mmCIF file of N, CA and C in Angstrom:
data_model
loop_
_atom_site.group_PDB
_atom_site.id
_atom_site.type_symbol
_atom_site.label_atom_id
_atom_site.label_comp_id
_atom_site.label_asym_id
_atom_site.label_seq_id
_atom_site.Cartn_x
_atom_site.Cartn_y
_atom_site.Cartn_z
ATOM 1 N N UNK Z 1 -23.483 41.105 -9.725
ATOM 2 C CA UNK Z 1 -24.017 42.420 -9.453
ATOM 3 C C UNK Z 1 -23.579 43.405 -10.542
ATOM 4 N N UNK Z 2 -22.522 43.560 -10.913
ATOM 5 C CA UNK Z 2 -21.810 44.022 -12.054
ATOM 6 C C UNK Z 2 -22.980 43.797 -13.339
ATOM 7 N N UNK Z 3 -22.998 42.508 -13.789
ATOM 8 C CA UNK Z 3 -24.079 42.715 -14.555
ATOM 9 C C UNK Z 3 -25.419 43.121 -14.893
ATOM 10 N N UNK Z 4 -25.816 42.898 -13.170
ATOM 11 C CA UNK Z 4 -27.312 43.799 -13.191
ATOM 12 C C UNK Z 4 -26.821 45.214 -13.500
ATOM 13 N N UNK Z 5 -26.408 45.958 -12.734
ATOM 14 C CA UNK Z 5 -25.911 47.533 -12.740
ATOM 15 C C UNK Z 5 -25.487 47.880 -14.635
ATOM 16 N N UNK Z 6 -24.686 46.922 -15.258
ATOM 17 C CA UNK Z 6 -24.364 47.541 -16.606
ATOM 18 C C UNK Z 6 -25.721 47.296 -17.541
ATOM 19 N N UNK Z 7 -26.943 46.246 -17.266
ATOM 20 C CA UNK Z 7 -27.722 46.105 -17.821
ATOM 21 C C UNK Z 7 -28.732 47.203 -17.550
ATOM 22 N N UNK Z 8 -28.885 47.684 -16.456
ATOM 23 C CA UNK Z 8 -29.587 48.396 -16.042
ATOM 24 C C UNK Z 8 -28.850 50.219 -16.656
ATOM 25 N N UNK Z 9 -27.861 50.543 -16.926
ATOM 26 C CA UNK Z 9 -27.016 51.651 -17.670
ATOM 27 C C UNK Z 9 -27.378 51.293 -19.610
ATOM 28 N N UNK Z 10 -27.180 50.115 -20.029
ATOM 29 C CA UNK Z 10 -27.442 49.600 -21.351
ATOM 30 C C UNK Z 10 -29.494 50.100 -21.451
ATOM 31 N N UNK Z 11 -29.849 49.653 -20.153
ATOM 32 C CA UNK Z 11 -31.078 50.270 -20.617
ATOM 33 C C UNK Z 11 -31.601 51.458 -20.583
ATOM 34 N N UNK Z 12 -30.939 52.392 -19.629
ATOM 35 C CA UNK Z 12 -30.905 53.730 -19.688
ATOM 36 C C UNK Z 12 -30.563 54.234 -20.726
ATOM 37 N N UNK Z 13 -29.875 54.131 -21.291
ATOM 38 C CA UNK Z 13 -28.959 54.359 -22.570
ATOM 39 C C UNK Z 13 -29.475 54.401 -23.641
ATOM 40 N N UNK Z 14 -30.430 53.254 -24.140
ATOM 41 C CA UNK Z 14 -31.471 52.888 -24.881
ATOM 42 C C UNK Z 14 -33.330 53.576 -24.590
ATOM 43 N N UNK Z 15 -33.593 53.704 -23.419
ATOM 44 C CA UNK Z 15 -34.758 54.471 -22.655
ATOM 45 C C UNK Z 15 -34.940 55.792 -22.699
ATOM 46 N N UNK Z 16 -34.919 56.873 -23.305
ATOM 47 C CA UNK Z 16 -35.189 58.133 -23.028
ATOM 48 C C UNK Z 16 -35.840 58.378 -22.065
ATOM 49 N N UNK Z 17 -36.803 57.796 -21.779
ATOM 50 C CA UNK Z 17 -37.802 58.135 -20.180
ATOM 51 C C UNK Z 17 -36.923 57.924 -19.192
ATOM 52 N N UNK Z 18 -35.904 56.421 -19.105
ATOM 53 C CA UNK Z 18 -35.714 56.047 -17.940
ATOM 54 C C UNK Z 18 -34.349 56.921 -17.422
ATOM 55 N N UNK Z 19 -33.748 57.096 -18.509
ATOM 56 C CA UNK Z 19 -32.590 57.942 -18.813
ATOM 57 C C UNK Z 19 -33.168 59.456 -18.148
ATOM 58 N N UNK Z 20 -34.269 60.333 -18.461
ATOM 59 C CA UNK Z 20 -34.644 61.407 -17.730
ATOM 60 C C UNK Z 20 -35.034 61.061 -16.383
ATOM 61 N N UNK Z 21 -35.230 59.867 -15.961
ATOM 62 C CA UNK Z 21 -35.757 59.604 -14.646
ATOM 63 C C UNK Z 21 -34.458 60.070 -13.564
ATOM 64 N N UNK Z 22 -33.361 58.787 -14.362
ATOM 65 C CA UNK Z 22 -31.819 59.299 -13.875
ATOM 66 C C UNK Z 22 -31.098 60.183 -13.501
ATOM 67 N N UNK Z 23 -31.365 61.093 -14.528
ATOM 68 C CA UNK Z 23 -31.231 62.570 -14.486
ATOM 69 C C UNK Z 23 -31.651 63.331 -13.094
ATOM 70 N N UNK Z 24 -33.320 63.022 -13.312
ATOM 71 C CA UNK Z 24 -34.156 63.659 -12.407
ATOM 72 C C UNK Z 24 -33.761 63.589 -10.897
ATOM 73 N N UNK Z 25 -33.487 62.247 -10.922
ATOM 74 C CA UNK Z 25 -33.041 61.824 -9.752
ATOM 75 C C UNK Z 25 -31.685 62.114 -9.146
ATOM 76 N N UNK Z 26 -30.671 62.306 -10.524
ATOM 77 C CA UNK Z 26 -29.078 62.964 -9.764
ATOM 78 C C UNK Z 26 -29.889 64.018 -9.447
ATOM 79 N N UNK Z 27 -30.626 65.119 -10.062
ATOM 80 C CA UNK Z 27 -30.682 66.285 -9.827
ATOM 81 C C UNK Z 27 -31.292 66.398 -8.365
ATOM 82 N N UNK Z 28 -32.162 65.798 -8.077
ATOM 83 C CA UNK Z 28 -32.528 66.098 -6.595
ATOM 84 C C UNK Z 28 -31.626 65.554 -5.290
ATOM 85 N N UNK Z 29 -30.940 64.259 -5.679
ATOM 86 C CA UNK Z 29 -29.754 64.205 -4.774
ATOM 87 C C UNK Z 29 -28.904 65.187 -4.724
ATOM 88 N N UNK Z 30 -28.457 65.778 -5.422
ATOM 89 C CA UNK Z 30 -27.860 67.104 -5.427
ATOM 90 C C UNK Z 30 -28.247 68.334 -4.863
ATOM 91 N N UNK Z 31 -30.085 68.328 -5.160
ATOM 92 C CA UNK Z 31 -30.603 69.237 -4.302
ATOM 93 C C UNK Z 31 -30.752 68.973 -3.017
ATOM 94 N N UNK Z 32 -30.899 68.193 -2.626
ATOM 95 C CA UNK Z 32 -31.083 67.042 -1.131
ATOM 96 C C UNK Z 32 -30.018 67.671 -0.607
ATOM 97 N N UNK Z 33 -28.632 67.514 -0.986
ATOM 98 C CA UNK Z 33 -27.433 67.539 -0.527
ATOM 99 C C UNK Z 33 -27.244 69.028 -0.397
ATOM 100 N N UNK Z 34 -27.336 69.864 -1.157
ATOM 101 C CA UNK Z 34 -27.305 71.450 -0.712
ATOM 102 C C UNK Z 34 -28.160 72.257 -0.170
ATOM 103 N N UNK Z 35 -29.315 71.707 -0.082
ATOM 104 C CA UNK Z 35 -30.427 71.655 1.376
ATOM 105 C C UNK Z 35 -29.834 71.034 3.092
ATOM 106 N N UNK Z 36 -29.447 70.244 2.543
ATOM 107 C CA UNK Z 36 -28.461 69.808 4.051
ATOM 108 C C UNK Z 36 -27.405 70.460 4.337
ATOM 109 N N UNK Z 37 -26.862 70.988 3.473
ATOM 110 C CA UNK Z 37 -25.277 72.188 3.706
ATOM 111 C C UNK Z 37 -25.825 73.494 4.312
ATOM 112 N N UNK Z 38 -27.023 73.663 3.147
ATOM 113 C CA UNK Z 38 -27.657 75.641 3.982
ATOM 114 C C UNK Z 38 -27.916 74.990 5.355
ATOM 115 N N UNK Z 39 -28.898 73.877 5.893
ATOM 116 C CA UNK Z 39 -29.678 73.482 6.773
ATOM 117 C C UNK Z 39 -28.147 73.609 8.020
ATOM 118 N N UNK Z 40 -26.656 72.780 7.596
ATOM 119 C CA UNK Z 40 -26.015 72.429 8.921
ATOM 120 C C UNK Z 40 -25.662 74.283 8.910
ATOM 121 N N UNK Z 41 -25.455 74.658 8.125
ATOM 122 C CA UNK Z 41 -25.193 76.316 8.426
ATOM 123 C C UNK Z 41 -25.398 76.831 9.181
ATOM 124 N N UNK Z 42 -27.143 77.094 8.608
ATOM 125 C CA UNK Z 42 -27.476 77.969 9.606
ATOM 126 C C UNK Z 42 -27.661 77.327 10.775
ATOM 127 N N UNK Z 43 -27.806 76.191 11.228
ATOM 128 C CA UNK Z 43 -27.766 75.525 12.664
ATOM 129 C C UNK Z 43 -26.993 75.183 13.250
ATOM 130 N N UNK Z 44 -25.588 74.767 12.960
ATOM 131 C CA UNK Z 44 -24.424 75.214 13.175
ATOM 132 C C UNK Z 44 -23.750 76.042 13.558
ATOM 133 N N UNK Z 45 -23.690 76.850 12.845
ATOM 134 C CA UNK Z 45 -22.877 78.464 12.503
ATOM 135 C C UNK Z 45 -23.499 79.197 13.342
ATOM 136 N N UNK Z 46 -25.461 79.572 13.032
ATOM 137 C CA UNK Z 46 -26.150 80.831 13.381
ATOM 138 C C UNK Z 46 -27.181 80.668 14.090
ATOM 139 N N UNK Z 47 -27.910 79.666 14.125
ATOM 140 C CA UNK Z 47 -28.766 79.661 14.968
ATOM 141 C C UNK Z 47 -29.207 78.437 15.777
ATOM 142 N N UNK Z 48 -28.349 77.696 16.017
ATOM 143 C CA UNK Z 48 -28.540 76.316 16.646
ATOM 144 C C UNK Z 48 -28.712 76.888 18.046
ATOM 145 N N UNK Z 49 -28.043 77.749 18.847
ATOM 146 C CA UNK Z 49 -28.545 77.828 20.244
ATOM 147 C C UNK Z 49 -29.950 78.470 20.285
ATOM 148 N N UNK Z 50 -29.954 79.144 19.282
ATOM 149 C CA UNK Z 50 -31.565 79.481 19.326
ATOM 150 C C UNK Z 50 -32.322 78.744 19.136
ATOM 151 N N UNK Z 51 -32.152 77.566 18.174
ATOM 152 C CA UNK Z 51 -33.114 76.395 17.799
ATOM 153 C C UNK Z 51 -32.940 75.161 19.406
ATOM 154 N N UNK Z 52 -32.286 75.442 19.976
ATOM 155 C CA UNK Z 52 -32.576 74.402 20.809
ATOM 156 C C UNK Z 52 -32.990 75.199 21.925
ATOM 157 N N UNK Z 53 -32.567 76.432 22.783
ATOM 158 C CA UNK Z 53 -33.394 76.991 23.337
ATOM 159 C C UNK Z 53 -34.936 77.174 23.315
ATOM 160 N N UNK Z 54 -35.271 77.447 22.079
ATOM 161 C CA UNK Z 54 -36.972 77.053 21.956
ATOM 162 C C UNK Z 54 -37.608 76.158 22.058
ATOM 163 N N UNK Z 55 -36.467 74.935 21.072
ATOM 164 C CA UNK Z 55 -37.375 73.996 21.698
ATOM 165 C C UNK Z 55 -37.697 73.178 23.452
ATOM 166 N N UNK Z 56 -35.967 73.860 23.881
ATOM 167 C CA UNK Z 56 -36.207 73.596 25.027
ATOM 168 C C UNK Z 56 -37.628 74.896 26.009
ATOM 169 N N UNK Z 57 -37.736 75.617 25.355
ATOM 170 C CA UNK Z 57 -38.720 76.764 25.985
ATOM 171 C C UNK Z 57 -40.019 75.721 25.695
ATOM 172 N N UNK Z 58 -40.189 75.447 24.650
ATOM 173 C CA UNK Z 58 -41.228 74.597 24.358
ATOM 174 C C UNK Z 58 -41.878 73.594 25.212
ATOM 175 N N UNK Z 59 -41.162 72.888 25.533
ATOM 176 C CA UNK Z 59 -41.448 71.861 26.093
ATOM 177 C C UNK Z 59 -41.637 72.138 27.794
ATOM 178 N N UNK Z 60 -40.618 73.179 28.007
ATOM 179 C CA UNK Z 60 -40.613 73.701 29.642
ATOM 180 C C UNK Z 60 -41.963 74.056 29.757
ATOM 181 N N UNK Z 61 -42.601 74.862 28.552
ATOM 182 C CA UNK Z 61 -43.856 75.297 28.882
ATOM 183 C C UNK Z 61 -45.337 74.339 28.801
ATOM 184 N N UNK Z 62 -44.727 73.285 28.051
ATOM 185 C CA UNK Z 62 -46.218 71.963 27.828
ATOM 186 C C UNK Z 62 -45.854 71.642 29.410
ATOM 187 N N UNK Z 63 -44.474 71.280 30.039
ATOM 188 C CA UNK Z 63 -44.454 70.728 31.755
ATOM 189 C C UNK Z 63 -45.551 71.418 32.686
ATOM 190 N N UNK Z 64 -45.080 72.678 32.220
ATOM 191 C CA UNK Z 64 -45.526 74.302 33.369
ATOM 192 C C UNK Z 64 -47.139 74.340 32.884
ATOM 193 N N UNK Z 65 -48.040 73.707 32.149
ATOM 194 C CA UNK Z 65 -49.234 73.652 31.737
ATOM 195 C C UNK Z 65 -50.069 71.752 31.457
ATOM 196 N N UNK Z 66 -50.097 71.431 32.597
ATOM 197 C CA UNK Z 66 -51.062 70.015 32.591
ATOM 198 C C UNK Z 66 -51.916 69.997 31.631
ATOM 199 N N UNK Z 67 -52.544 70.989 31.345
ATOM 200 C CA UNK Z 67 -53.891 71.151 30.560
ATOM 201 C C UNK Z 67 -53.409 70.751 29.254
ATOM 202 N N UNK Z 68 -52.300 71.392 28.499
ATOM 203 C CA UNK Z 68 -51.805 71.925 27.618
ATOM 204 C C UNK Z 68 -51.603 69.994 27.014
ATOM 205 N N UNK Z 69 -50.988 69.390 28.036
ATOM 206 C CA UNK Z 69 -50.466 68.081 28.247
ATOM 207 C C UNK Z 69 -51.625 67.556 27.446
ATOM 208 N N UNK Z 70 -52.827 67.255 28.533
ATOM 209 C CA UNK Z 70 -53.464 66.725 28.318
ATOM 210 C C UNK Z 70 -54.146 66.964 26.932
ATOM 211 N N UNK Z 71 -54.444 68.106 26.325
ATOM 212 C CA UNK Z 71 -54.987 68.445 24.933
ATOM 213 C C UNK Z 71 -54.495 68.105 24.063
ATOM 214 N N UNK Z 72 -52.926 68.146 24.234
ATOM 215 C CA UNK Z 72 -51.836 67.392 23.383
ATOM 216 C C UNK Z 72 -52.270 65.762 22.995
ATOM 217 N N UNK Z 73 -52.373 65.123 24.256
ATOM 218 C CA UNK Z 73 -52.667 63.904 24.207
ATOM 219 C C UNK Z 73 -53.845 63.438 23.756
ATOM 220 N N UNK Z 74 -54.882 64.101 24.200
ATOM 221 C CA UNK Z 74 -56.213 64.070 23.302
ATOM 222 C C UNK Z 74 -55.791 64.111 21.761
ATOM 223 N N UNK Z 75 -55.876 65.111 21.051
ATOM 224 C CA UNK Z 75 -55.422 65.538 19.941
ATOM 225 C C UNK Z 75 -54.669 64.417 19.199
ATOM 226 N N UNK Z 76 -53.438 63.405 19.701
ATOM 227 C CA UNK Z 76 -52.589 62.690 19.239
ATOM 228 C C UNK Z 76 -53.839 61.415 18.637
ATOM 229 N N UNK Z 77 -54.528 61.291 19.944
ATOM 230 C CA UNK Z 77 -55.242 59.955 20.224
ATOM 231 C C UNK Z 77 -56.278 60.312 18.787
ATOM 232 N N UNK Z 78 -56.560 61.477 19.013
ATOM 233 C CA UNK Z 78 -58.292 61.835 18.009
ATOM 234 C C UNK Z 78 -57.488 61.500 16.310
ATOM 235 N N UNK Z 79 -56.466 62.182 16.330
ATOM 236 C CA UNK Z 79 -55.886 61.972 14.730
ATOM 237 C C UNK Z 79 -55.170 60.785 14.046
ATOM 238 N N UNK Z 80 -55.197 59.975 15.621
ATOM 239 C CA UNK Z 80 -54.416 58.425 15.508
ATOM 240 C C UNK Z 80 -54.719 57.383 15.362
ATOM 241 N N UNK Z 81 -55.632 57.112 16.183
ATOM 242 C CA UNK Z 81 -56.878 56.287 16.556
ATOM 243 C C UNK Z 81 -58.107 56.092 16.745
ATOM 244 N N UNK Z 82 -58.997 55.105 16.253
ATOM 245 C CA UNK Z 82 -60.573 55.123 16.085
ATOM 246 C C UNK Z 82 -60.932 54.791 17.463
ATOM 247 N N UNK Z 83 -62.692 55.041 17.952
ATOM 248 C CA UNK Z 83 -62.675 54.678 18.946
ATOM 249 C C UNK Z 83 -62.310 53.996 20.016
ATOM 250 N N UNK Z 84 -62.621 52.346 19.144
ATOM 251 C CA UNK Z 84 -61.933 51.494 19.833
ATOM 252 C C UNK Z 84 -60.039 51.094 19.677
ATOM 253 N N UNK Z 85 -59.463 52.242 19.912
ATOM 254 C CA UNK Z 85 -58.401 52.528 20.159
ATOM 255 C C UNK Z 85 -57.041 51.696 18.885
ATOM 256 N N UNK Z 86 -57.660 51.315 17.691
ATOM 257 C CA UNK Z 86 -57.308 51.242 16.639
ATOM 258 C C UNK Z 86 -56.520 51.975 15.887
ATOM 259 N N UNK Z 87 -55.253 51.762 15.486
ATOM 260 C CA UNK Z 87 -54.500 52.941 14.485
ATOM 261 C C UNK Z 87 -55.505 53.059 13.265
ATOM 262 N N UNK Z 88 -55.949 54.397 13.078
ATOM 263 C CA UNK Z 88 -56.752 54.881 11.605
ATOM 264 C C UNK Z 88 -56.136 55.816 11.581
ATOM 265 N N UNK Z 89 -55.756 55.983 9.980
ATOM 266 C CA UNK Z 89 -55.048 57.114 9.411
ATOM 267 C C UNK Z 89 -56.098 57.801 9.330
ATOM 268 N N UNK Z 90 -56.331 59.259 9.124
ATOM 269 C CA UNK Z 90 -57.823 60.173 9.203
ATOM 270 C C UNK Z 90 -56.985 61.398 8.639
ATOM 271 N N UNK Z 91 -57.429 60.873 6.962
ATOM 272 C CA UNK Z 91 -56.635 62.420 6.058
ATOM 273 C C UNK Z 91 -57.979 63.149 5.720
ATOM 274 N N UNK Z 92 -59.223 63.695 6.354
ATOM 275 C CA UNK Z 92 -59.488 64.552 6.338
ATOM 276 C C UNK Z 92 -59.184 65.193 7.624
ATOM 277 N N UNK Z 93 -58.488 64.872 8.888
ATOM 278 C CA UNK Z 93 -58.262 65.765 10.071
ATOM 279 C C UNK Z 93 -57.333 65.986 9.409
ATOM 280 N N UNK Z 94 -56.118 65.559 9.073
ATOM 281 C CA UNK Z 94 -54.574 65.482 8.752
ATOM 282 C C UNK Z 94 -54.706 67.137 7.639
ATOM 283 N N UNK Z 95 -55.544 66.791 6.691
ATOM 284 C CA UNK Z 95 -55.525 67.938 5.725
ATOM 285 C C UNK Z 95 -56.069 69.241 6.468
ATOM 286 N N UNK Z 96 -57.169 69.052 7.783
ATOM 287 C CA UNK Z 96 -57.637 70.148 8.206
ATOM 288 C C UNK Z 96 -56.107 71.229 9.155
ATOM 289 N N UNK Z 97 -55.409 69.722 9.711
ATOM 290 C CA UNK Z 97 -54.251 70.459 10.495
ATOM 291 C C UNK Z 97 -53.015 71.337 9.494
ATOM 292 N N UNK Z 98 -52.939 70.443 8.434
ATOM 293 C CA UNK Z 98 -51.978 71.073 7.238
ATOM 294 C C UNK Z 98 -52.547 72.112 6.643
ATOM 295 N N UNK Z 99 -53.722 72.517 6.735
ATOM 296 C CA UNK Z 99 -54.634 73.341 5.488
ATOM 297 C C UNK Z 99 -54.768 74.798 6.541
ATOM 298 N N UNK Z 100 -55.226 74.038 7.741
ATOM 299 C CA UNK Z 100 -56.105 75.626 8.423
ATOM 300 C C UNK Z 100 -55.187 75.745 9.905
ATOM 301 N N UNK Z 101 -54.503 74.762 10.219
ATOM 302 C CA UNK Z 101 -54.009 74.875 12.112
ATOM 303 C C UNK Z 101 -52.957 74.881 11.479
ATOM 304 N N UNK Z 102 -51.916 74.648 10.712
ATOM 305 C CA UNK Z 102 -51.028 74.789 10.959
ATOM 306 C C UNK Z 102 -50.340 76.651 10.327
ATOM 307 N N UNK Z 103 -50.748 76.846 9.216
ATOM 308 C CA UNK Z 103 -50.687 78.223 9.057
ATOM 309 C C UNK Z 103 -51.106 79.548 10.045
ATOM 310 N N UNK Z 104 -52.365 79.250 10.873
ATOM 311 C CA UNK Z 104 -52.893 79.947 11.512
ATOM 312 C C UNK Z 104 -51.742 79.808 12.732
ATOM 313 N N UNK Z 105 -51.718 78.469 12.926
ATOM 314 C CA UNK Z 105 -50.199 78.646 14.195
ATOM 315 C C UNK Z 105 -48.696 79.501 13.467
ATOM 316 N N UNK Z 106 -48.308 79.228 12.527
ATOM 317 C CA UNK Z 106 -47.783 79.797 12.095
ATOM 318 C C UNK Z 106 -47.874 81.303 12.209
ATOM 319 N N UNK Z 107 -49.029 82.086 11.287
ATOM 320 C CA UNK Z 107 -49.119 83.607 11.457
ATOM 321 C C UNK Z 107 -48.819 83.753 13.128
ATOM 322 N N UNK Z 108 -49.436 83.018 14.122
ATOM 323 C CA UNK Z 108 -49.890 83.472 14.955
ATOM 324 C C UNK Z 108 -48.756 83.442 15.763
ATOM 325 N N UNK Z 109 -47.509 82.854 15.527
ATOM 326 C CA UNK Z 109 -46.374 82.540 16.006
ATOM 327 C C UNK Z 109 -45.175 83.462 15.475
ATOM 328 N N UNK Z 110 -44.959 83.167 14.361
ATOM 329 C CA UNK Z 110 -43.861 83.896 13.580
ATOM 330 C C UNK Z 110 -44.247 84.721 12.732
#
């Protein structure tokens, strides 16, 4: 194993591309990692009872609404599965929910 790993450094070394790849890649583990420090912070520290209160509000309110249930479940099925009850990925709904429902929930929320 030793030798894969130093062959694989000997070719970095020699690679300018693969060598910036390296780079690229400490650099976002690093960003990864101080995205997870702000993230335990503020959920930790400042707002974790608020983040679980909502989501517990959340969900109290899909119980307190059958309908709500059921649209949910529709919705899962329509973006999940083809008629005959088949997993199909469907990236023009997927882009319509990312593009137009989910911002509009957004404004319309926060």
């Amino acid at each position: 194993m030793a030798d894969a790993i130093n062959t694989l450094i000997d070719n970095a070394n020699r690679d300018e591309a693969l060598k910036q790849w390296f780079e690229a890649l400490d650099y976002l583990t690093a960003h990864a990692n101080k995205l997870q420090d702000f993230w335990k912070q503020f959920y930790e520290e400042k707002y974790g009872d608020h983040f679980v209160n909502s989501i517990g509000n959340w969900f109290k309110a899909m119980g307190d609404n059958p309908q709500f249930g059921e649209d949910w479940a529709h919705l899962t099925r329509v973006l999940l599965f083809n008629s005959t009850g088949r997993f199909k990925f469907k990236p023009n709904l997927w882009n319509d929910i990312r593009k137009v429902i989910l911002p509009t929930l957004i404004d319309q929320v926060g």
